[in-house]
PDB file of C-alpha atoms and ligand atoms in Angstrom:
ATOM      1  CA  MET G   1      11.757 -18.950 -23.111  1.00  0.00           C
ATOM      2  CA  MET G   2       9.622 -18.876 -26.242  1.00  0.00           C
ATOM      3  CA  GLN G   3       7.202 -21.642 -27.077  1.00  0.00           C
ATOM      4  CA  GLN G   4       7.789 -23.074 -30.511  1.00  0.00           C
ATOM      5  CA  LYS G   5       5.879 -25.302 -32.881  1.00  0.00           C
ATOM      6  CA  LEU G   6       7.695 -28.624 -33.220  1.00  0.00           C
ATOM      7  CA  THR G   7       8.748 -29.633 -36.742  1.00  0.00           C
ATOM      8  CA  GLY G   8       9.574 -33.160 -35.593  1.00  0.00           C
ATOM      9  CA  THR G   9      13.380 -33.054 -35.753  1.00  0.00           C
ATOM     10  CA  GLU G  10      13.840 -31.466 -32.305  1.00  0.00           C
ATOM     11  CA  ARG G  11      15.613 -33.713 -29.818  1.00  0.00           C
ATOM     12  CA  GLY G  12      15.611 -33.993 -26.069  1.00  0.00           C
ATOM     13  CA  TRP G  13      13.473 -34.968 -23.109  1.00  0.00           C
ATOM     14  CA  TRP G  14       9.710 -34.568 -23.277  1.00  0.00           C
ATOM     15  CA  ILE G  15       7.702 -33.419 -20.269  1.00  0.00           C
ATOM     16  CA  ILE G  16       4.052 -33.644 -21.263  1.00  0.00           C
ATOM     17  CA  SER G  17       2.070 -32.369 -18.346  1.00  0.00           C
ATOM     18  CA  LEU G  18      -1.336 -31.135 -17.247  1.00  0.00           C
ATOM     19  CA  GLU G  19      -3.179 -30.977 -13.915  1.00  0.00           C
ATOM     20  CA  ASN G  20      -0.101 -31.968 -11.878  1.00  0.00           C
ATOM     21  CA  ARG G  21       0.362 -35.193 -13.856  1.00  0.00           C
ATOM     22  CA  VAL G  22       3.125 -36.088 -16.266  1.00  0.00           C
ATOM     23  CA  TRP G  23       3.275 -38.530 -19.179  1.00  0.00           C
ATOM     24  CA  LEU G  24       5.479 -41.499 -18.222  1.00  0.00           C
ATOM     25  CA  PRO G  25       5.024 -44.326 -20.750  1.00  0.00           C
ATOM     26  CA  GLN G  26       6.477 -47.500 -19.140  1.00  0.00           C
ATOM     27  CA  GLY G  27       7.225 -45.369 -16.088  1.00  0.00           C
ATOM     28  CA  GLU G  28       9.957 -43.389 -17.879  1.00  0.00           C
ATOM     29  CA  LEU G  29      10.287 -39.858 -19.167  1.00  0.00           C
ATOM     30  CA  PRO G  30      10.274 -40.037 -23.004  1.00  0.00           C
ATOM     31  CA  SER G  31      13.443 -38.921 -24.838  1.00  0.00           C
ATOM     32  CA  GLY G  32      14.608 -38.763 -28.464  1.00  0.00           C
ATOM     33  CA  THR G  33      13.207 -36.806 -31.399  1.00  0.00           C
ATOM     34  CA  ALA G  34       9.753 -35.241 -31.450  1.00  0.00           C
ATOM     35  CA  ASN G  35       8.869 -37.457 -34.438  1.00  0.00           C
ATOM     36  CA  GLN G  36       9.589 -40.619 -32.479  1.00  0.00           C
ATOM     37  CA  TRP G  37       6.749 -39.716 -30.108  1.00  0.00           C
ATOM     38  CA  SER G  38       4.482 -38.154 -32.787  1.00  0.00           C
ATOM     39  CA  LEU G  39       4.841 -34.717 -31.193  1.00  0.00           C
ATOM     40  CA  GLN G  40       5.328 -32.703 -34.404  1.00  0.00           C
ATOM     41  CA  GLY G  41       2.906 -29.773 -34.607  1.00  0.00           C
ATOM     42  CA  HIS G  42       2.641 -29.393 -30.823  1.00  0.00           C
ATOM     43  CA  MET G  43       3.745 -26.214 -29.044  1.00  0.00           C
ATOM     44  CA  ALA G  44       6.742 -26.842 -26.775  1.00  0.00           C
ATOM     45  CA  LEU G  45       8.686 -24.682 -24.338  1.00  0.00           C
ATOM     46  CA  PRO G  46      12.349 -25.367 -23.534  1.00  0.00           C
ATOM     47  CA  ILE G  47      12.693 -25.363 -19.726  1.00  0.00           C
ATOM     48  CA  GLY G  48      16.169 -26.733 -19.051  1.00  0.00           C
ATOM     49  CA  GLU G  49      18.849 -29.260 -19.941  1.00  0.00           C
ATOM     50  CA  TRP G  50      19.399 -32.840 -18.891  1.00  0.00           C
ATOM     51  CA  LEU G  51      22.439 -34.946 -19.904  1.00  0.00           C
ATOM     52  CA  GLY G  52      23.355 -32.344 -22.543  1.00  0.00           C
ATOM     53  CA  GLU G  53      19.954 -32.267 -24.242  1.00  0.00           C
ATOM     54  CA  THR G  54      17.018 -29.876 -24.108  1.00  0.00           C
ATOM     55  CA  VAL G  55      14.132 -30.556 -21.750  1.00  0.00           C
ATOM     56  CA  TRP G  56      10.839 -29.567 -23.387  1.00  0.00           C
ATOM     57  CA  LEU G  57       7.492 -28.859 -21.795  1.00  0.00           C
ATOM     58  CA  ILE G  58       4.277 -29.585 -23.699  1.00  0.00           C
ATOM     59  CA  ARG G  59       1.169 -28.558 -21.798  1.00  0.00           C
ATOM     60  CA  GLN G  60      -1.401 -31.209 -22.552  1.00  0.00           C
ATOM     61  CA  LYS G  61      -2.829 -34.540 -21.469  1.00  0.00           C
ATOM     62  CA  MET G  62      -2.150 -37.885 -23.122  1.00  0.00           C
ATOM     63  CA  VAL G  63      -4.879 -40.547 -23.223  1.00  0.00           C
ATOM     64  CA  SER G  64      -2.969 -42.897 -20.885  1.00  0.00           C
ATOM     65  CA  ASP G  65       0.110 -43.130 -18.662  1.00  0.00           C
ATOM     66  CA  MET G  66      -0.455 -39.724 -17.028  1.00  0.00           C
ATOM     67  CA  SER G  67       1.301 -40.283 -13.676  1.00  0.00           C
ATOM     68  CA  SER G  68       2.443 -38.519 -10.555  1.00  0.00           C
ATOM     69  CA  PRO G  69       5.914 -36.937 -10.798  1.00  0.00           C
ATOM     70  CA  ARG G  70       6.658 -38.943  -7.631  1.00  0.00           C
ATOM     71  CA  LEU G  71       7.455 -41.912  -9.901  1.00  0.00           C
ATOM     72  CA  ILE G  72      10.524 -40.008 -11.150  1.00  0.00           C
ATOM     73  CA  ALA G  73      11.686 -39.110  -7.641  1.00  0.00           C
ATOM     74  CA  ASP G  74      13.218 -42.569  -7.209  1.00  0.00           C
ATOM     75  CA  HIS G  75      15.126 -42.381 -10.550  1.00  0.00           C
ATOM     76  CA  ASP G  76      17.304 -39.323 -10.232  1.00  0.00           C
ATOM     77  CA  VAL G  77      17.052 -36.233  -8.072  1.00  0.00           C
ATOM     78  CA  GLN G  78      18.139 -33.814 -10.843  1.00  0.00           C
ATOM     79  CA  LEU G  79      15.677 -35.204 -13.356  1.00  0.00           C
ATOM     80  CA  PHE G  80      12.962 -35.126 -10.685  1.00  0.00           C
ATOM     81  CA  GLN G  81      13.714 -31.435 -10.180  1.00  0.00           C
ATOM     82  CA  LEU G  82      13.246 -30.711 -13.913  1.00  0.00           C
ATOM     83  CA  VAL G  83      10.041 -32.728 -14.079  1.00  0.00           C
ATOM     84  CA  GLY G  84       8.858 -30.812 -11.013  1.00  0.00           C
ATOM     85  CA  ARG G  85       9.596 -27.555 -12.823  1.00  0.00           C
ATOM     86  CA  GLY G  86       7.635 -28.705 -15.880  1.00  0.00           C
ATOM     87  CA  VAL G  87       4.614 -29.858 -13.891  1.00  0.00           C
ATOM     88  CA  GLN G  88       4.546 -26.620 -11.898  1.00  0.00           C
ATOM     89  CA  LEU G  89       4.921 -24.402 -14.984  1.00  0.00           C
ATOM     90  CA  ALA G  90       2.121 -26.282 -16.745  1.00  0.00           C
ATOM     91  CA  GLU G  91      -0.089 -25.711 -13.721  1.00  0.00           C
ATOM     92  CA  PHE G  92       0.991 -22.061 -13.447  1.00  0.00           C
ATOM     93  CA  TYR G  93      -0.015 -21.276 -17.049  1.00  0.00           C
ATOM     94  CA  ARG G  94      -3.299 -23.183 -16.646  1.00  0.00           C
ATOM     95  CA  SER G  95      -4.249 -21.236 -13.506  1.00  0.00           C
ATOM     96  CA  HIS G  96      -3.230 -17.826 -14.873  1.00  0.00           C
ATOM     97  CA  GLN G  97      -5.271 -17.496 -18.042  1.00  0.00           C
ATOM     98  CA  TYR G  98      -7.053 -14.418 -16.667  1.00  0.00           C
ATOM     99  CA  CYS G  99      -5.817 -11.490 -14.610  1.00  0.00           C
ATOM    100  CA  GLY G 100      -6.834 -11.682 -10.938  1.00  0.00           C
ATOM    101  CA  TYR G 101      -7.198  -7.898 -10.745  1.00  0.00           C
ATOM    102  CA  CYS G 102      -9.159  -6.978 -13.867  1.00  0.00           C
ATOM    103  CA  GLY G 103     -10.274 -10.295 -15.359  1.00  0.00           C
ATOM    104  CA  HIS G 104      -8.797  -9.758 -18.825  1.00  0.00           C
ATOM    105  CA  GLY G 105      -7.050 -12.559 -20.693  1.00  0.00           C
ATOM    106  CA  MET G 106      -3.312 -12.836 -20.137  1.00  0.00           C
ATOM    107  CA  GLN G 107      -0.259 -13.490 -22.313  1.00  0.00           C
ATOM    108  CA  HIS G 108       2.874 -15.466 -21.591  1.00  0.00           C
ATOM    109  CA  SER G 109       6.001 -13.355 -21.237  1.00  0.00           C
ATOM    110  CA  PRO G 110       8.542 -14.209 -23.958  1.00  0.00           C
ATOM    111  CA  HIS G 111      11.439 -13.359 -21.605  1.00  0.00           C
ATOM    112  CA  GLU G 112      10.683 -15.192 -18.372  1.00  0.00           C
ATOM    113  CA  TRP G 113       8.266 -17.620 -16.762  1.00  0.00           C
ATOM    114  CA  ALA G 114       5.554 -15.066 -16.144  1.00  0.00           C
ATOM    115  CA  CYS G 115       2.058 -14.129 -17.282  1.00  0.00           C
ATOM    116  CA  LEU G 116       1.291 -10.548 -18.301  1.00  0.00           C
ATOM    117  CA  CYS G 117      -1.953  -8.609 -18.304  1.00  0.00           C
ATOM    118  CA  ASN G 118      -1.949  -6.202 -21.231  1.00  0.00           C
ATOM    119  CA  HIS G 119      -4.947  -4.355 -19.803  1.00  0.00           C
ATOM    120  CA  CYS G 120      -3.791  -3.371 -16.282  1.00  0.00           C
ATOM    121  CA  HIS G 121      -0.117  -4.368 -16.770  1.00  0.00           C
ATOM    122  CA  GLU G 122       0.000  -6.695 -13.781  1.00  0.00           C
ATOM    123  CA  ARG G 123       2.661  -9.431 -13.955  1.00  0.00           C
ATOM    124  CA  TYR G 124       2.327 -12.881 -12.354  1.00  0.00           C
ATOM    125  CA  TYR G 125       5.029 -15.406 -11.479  1.00  0.00           C
ATOM    126  CA  PRO G 126       4.707 -19.071 -10.512  1.00  0.00           C
ATOM    127  CA  GLN G 127       3.857 -19.440  -6.844  1.00  0.00           C
ATOM    128  CA  ILE G 128       6.564 -21.005  -4.675  1.00  0.00           C
ATOM    129  CA  SER G 129       5.658 -21.850  -1.076  1.00  0.00           C
ATOM    130  CA  PRO G 130       8.630 -21.909   1.286  1.00  0.00           C
ATOM    131  CA  SER G 131       8.559 -24.565   3.952  1.00  0.00           C
ATOM    132  CA  ILE G 132      10.959 -25.678   6.649  1.00  0.00           C
ATOM    133  CA  ILE G 133      12.145 -29.129   7.654  1.00  0.00           C
ATOM    134  CA  VAL G 134      14.369 -29.753  10.657  1.00  0.00           C
ATOM    135  CA  GLY G 135      16.401 -32.589  12.171  1.00  0.00           C
ATOM    136  CA  ILE G 136      16.505 -32.272  15.979  1.00  0.00           C
ATOM    137  CA  ARG G 137      19.156 -34.006  18.090  1.00  0.00           C
ATOM    138  CA  ARG G 138      19.054 -34.729  21.812  1.00  0.00           C
ATOM    139  CA  ASP G 139      22.388 -36.319  22.877  1.00  0.00           C
ATOM    140  CA  ASP G 140      22.489 -39.532  20.796  1.00  0.00           C
ATOM    141  CA  HIS G 141      18.783 -39.480  19.918  1.00  0.00           C
ATOM    142  CA  ILE G 142      16.819 -37.904  17.036  1.00  0.00           C
ATOM    143  CA  LEU G 143      13.227 -36.684  17.071  1.00  0.00           C
ATOM    144  CA  LEU G 144      11.148 -38.549  14.480  1.00  0.00           C
ATOM    145  CA  ALA G 145       7.429 -38.308  13.850  1.00  0.00           C
ATOM    146  CA  GLN G 146       4.731 -40.037  11.866  1.00  0.00           C
ATOM    147  CA  HIS G 147       2.682 -37.489   9.945  1.00  0.00           C
ATOM    148  CA  GLN G 148      -1.094 -37.623   9.559  1.00  0.00           C
ATOM    149  CA  ARG G 149      -0.732 -36.620   5.878  1.00  0.00           C
ATOM    150  CA  HIS G 150       1.459 -39.614   5.023  1.00  0.00           C
ATOM    151  CA  ARG G 151       0.102 -42.765   6.608  1.00  0.00           C
ATOM    152  CA  ASN G 152       2.802 -45.024   5.187  1.00  0.00           C
ATOM    153  CA  GLY G 153       4.684 -46.079   8.315  1.00  0.00           C
ATOM    154  CA  ILE G 154       7.553 -43.711   7.595  1.00  0.00           C
ATOM    155  CA  HIS G 155       9.021 -41.826  10.541  1.00  0.00           C
ATOM    156  CA  THR G 156      10.580 -38.508   9.600  1.00  0.00           C
ATOM    157  CA  VAL G 157      11.695 -35.121  10.843  1.00  0.00           C
ATOM    158  CA  LEU G 158       9.303 -32.238  11.540  1.00  0.00           C
ATOM    159  CA  ALA G 159       8.245 -29.913   8.710  1.00  0.00           C
ATOM    160  CA  GLY G 160       5.763 -27.171   7.951  1.00  0.00           C
ATOM    161  CA  PHE G 161       4.975 -24.157   5.802  1.00  0.00           C
ATOM    162  CA  VAL G 162       6.369 -20.700   6.419  1.00  0.00           C
ATOM    163  CA  GLU G 163       3.632 -18.189   7.235  1.00  0.00           C
ATOM    164  CA  VAL G 164       3.336 -14.761   5.685  1.00  0.00           C
ATOM    165  CA  GLY G 165       5.546 -12.195   7.414  1.00  0.00           C
ATOM    166  CA  GLU G 166       7.727 -14.810   9.108  1.00  0.00           C
ATOM    167  CA  THR G 167      11.450 -15.612   8.781  1.00  0.00           C
ATOM    168  CA  LEU G 168      12.577 -19.170   8.069  1.00  0.00           C
ATOM    169  CA  GLU G 169      14.096 -19.361  11.560  1.00  0.00           C
ATOM    170  CA  GLU G 170      10.862 -18.196  13.213  1.00  0.00           C
ATOM    171  CA  ALA G 171       8.953 -20.774  11.197  1.00  0.00           C
ATOM    172  CA  VAL G 172      11.218 -23.579  12.465  1.00  0.00           C
ATOM    173  CA  HIS G 173      10.834 -22.596  16.134  1.00  0.00           C
ATOM    174  CA  ARG G 174       7.063 -22.177  15.750  1.00  0.00           C
ATOM    175  CA  GLU G 175       6.472 -25.446  13.874  1.00  0.00           C
ATOM    176  CA  VAL G 176       8.562 -27.453  16.339  1.00  0.00           C
ATOM    177  CA  MET G 177       6.719 -25.931  19.305  1.00  0.00           C
ATOM    178  CA  GLU G 178       3.274 -26.396  17.706  1.00  0.00           C
ATOM    179  CA  GLU G 179       3.838 -29.977  16.586  1.00  0.00           C
ATOM    180  CA  SER G 180       5.924 -31.379  19.426  1.00  0.00           C
ATOM    181  CA  GLY G 181       5.885 -28.890  22.317  1.00  0.00           C
ATOM    182  CA  ILE G 182       9.665 -28.667  22.630  1.00  0.00           C
ATOM    183  CA  LYS G 183      12.157 -25.815  22.433  1.00  0.00           C
ATOM    184  CA  ILE G 184      15.254 -26.006  20.231  1.00  0.00           C
ATOM    185  CA  ARG G 185      18.562 -24.151  20.073  1.00  0.00           C
ATOM    186  CA  ASN G 186      21.637 -23.973  17.814  1.00  0.00           C
ATOM    187  CA  LEU G 187      19.556 -23.809  14.635  1.00  0.00           C
ATOM    188  CA  ARG G 188      21.598 -23.954  11.437  1.00  0.00           C
ATOM    189  CA  TYR G 189      20.768 -24.090   7.741  1.00  0.00           C
ATOM    190  CA  VAL G 190      21.821 -27.152   5.721  1.00  0.00           C
ATOM    191  CA  ALA G 191      20.305 -27.264   2.216  1.00  0.00           C
ATOM    192  CA  SER G 192      17.101 -26.852   0.226  1.00  0.00           C
ATOM    193  CA  GLN G 193      15.020 -28.958  -2.146  1.00  0.00           C
ATOM    194  CA  PRO G 194      12.187 -27.990  -4.492  1.00  0.00           C
ATOM    195  CA  TRP G 195       9.243 -30.259  -3.790  1.00  0.00           C
ATOM    196  CA  PRO G 196       6.473 -30.035  -6.403  1.00  0.00           C
ATOM    197  CA  PHE G 197       3.562 -31.270  -4.259  1.00  0.00           C
ATOM    198  CA  PRO G 198       2.232 -28.848  -5.246  1.00  0.00           C
ATOM    199  CA  ASN G 199       4.775 -26.001  -5.163  1.00  0.00           C
ATOM    200  CA  SER G 200       6.917 -26.008  -2.090  1.00  0.00           C
ATOM    201  CA  LEU G 201      10.570 -25.158  -1.605  1.00  0.00           C
ATOM    202  CA  MET G 202      11.822 -27.036   1.429  1.00  0.00           C
ATOM    203  CA  THR G 203      14.587 -25.420   3.430  1.00  0.00           C
ATOM    204  CA  GLY G 204      16.428 -27.901   5.640  1.00  0.00           C
ATOM    205  CA  PHE G 205      17.859 -27.196   9.087  1.00  0.00           C
ATOM    206  CA  LEU G 206      19.548 -28.975  11.953  1.00  0.00           C
ATOM    207  CA  ALA G 207      18.948 -28.053  15.590  1.00  0.00           C
ATOM    208  CA  ASP G 208      19.597 -29.257  19.128  1.00  0.00           C
ATOM    209  CA  TYR G 209      17.048 -29.963  21.817  1.00  0.00           C
ATOM    210  CA  GLU G 210      16.833 -27.285  24.476  1.00  0.00           C
ATOM    211  CA  SER G 211      13.889 -28.005  26.793  1.00  0.00           C
ATOM    212  CA  GLY G 212      10.376 -29.377  27.175  1.00  0.00           C
ATOM    213  CA  GLU G 213       8.626 -32.741  26.999  1.00  0.00           C
ATOM    214  CA  ILE G 214       7.145 -34.063  23.741  1.00  0.00           C
ATOM    215  CA  LYS G 215       3.490 -33.188  23.382  1.00  0.00           C
ATOM    216  CA  VAL G 216       2.146 -34.340  20.019  1.00  0.00           C
ATOM    217  CA  ASP G 217      -0.233 -32.185  17.964  1.00  0.00           C
ATOM    218  CA  PRO G 218      -2.805 -34.844  16.934  1.00  0.00           C
ATOM    219  CA  VAL G 219      -3.971 -32.781  13.955  1.00  0.00           C
ATOM    220  CA  GLU G 220      -0.511 -32.938  12.344  1.00  0.00           C
ATOM    221  CA  LEU G 221       1.132 -36.013  13.853  1.00  0.00           C
ATOM    222  CA  ILE G 222       0.253 -39.596  14.710  1.00  0.00           C
ATOM    223  CA  SER G 223       3.285 -39.931  16.985  1.00  0.00           C
ATOM    224  CA  ALA G 224       6.614 -38.313  17.799  1.00  0.00           C
ATOM    225  CA  ASP G 225       9.467 -39.707  19.860  1.00  0.00           C
ATOM    226  CA  TRP G 226      13.220 -39.732  20.453  1.00  0.00           C
ATOM    227  CA  TYR G 227      15.007 -42.582  18.644  1.00  0.00           C
ATOM    228  CA  ARG G 228      18.565 -43.671  19.358  1.00  0.00           C
ATOM    229  CA  TYR G 229      20.681 -43.181  16.209  1.00  0.00           C
ATOM    230  CA  ASP G 230      21.502 -46.914  15.865  1.00  0.00           C
ATOM    231  CA  ASN G 231      17.916 -48.075  16.295  1.00  0.00           C
ATOM    232  CA  LEU G 232      15.797 -46.084  13.828  1.00  0.00           C
ATOM    233  CA  PRO G 233      12.333 -47.017  12.513  1.00  0.00           C
ATOM    234  CA  LEU G 234      11.435 -46.840   8.789  1.00  0.00           C
ATOM    235  CA  ILE G 235      12.805 -43.521   7.447  1.00  0.00           C
ATOM    236  CA  PRO G 236      12.338 -41.636   4.120  1.00  0.00           C
ATOM    237  CA  PRO G 237      14.110 -42.853   0.940  1.00  0.00           C
ATOM    238  CA  PRO G 238      17.534 -41.554  -0.211  1.00  0.00           C
ATOM    239  CA  ASP G 239      17.642 -38.366  -2.315  1.00  0.00           C
ATOM    240  CA  THR G 240      15.149 -36.605  -0.063  1.00  0.00           C
ATOM    241  CA  ILE G 241      16.150 -33.718   2.124  1.00  0.00           C
ATOM    242  CA  ALA G 242      14.447 -35.428   5.078  1.00  0.00           C
ATOM    243  CA  ARG G 243      16.769 -38.410   4.696  1.00  0.00           C
ATOM    244  CA  ARG G 244      19.818 -36.151   4.473  1.00  0.00           C
ATOM    245  CA  LEU G 245      18.856 -34.340   7.708  1.00  0.00           C
ATOM    246  CA  ILE G 246      18.375 -37.681   9.458  1.00  0.00           C
ATOM    247  CA  GLU G 247      21.752 -38.944   8.223  1.00  0.00           C
ATOM    248  CA  ASP G 248      23.486 -35.709   9.259  1.00  0.00           C
ATOM    249  CA  THR G 249      21.944 -35.991  12.724  1.00  0.00           C
ATOM    250  CA  VAL G 250      22.937 -39.658  13.000  1.00  0.00           C
ATOM    251  CA  ALA G 251      26.536 -38.682  12.172  1.00  0.00           C
ATOM    252  CA  LEU G 252      26.470 -36.088  14.952  1.00  0.00           C
ATOM    253  CA  CYS G 253      24.972 -38.623  17.402  1.00  0.00           C
ATOM    254  CA  ARG G 254      27.686 -41.133  16.569  1.00  0.00           C
ATOM    255  CA  HIS G 255      30.368 -38.611  17.523  1.00  0.00           C
ATOM    256  CA  GLN G 256      28.742 -37.907  20.872  1.00  0.00           C
TER     257      GLN G 256
HETATM  258 ZN1   ZN H   1      -5.265  -7.054 -15.386  1.00  0.00          ZN
END
């Protein structure tokens, strides 16, 4: 957990990140020794392992090739998760230089990813925002929507952030009602995925249609409709939880 000053001989994967960007020369995450990338003398924090080697975080900006971590999402889902961790930790330390209660400067905990105020003894952890995402089946159809936030032609399942004081299940029922006007039943949990844009943890569910007619919330959605499982529009890429929920629902539709 301790930052260390690089001598140059350290090996591994190098996440160089600031302001939600990451250094990807030629679109790849750099690997090898610190010397190879002229990183000796920099402070680096080990934040995980990838293919048997240490993943290091260096919190700074390079002069070029600072990119969105989205570029890594298509490479490998595990690597994307580590890059997401690095980008979020870099942003956490940048936004927690001073205590929110008393305004004094803070220190990094040597034991965990946390910032400590030595004056009032408050402790801060990286913010994680839980969100829900749900695949909804009606006989051999699936509910897919085009979101206002992503105007890229992709049709996907419904999603939204959990509100304070709400269970995950309540959040699913509320989001589905708010965005599409329908009621669901038989809600069950499937899997989760960290999603570093900027700090969400998506929890994935499947559900069945219960009642109601689709009524689109125009603030959130461009469109929403039932699609037969063998005639889907453009859907999200593999290795996303949205895609998995769609594929799981398609499998259920096929067995109808
Ligand atoms: Zn304080």
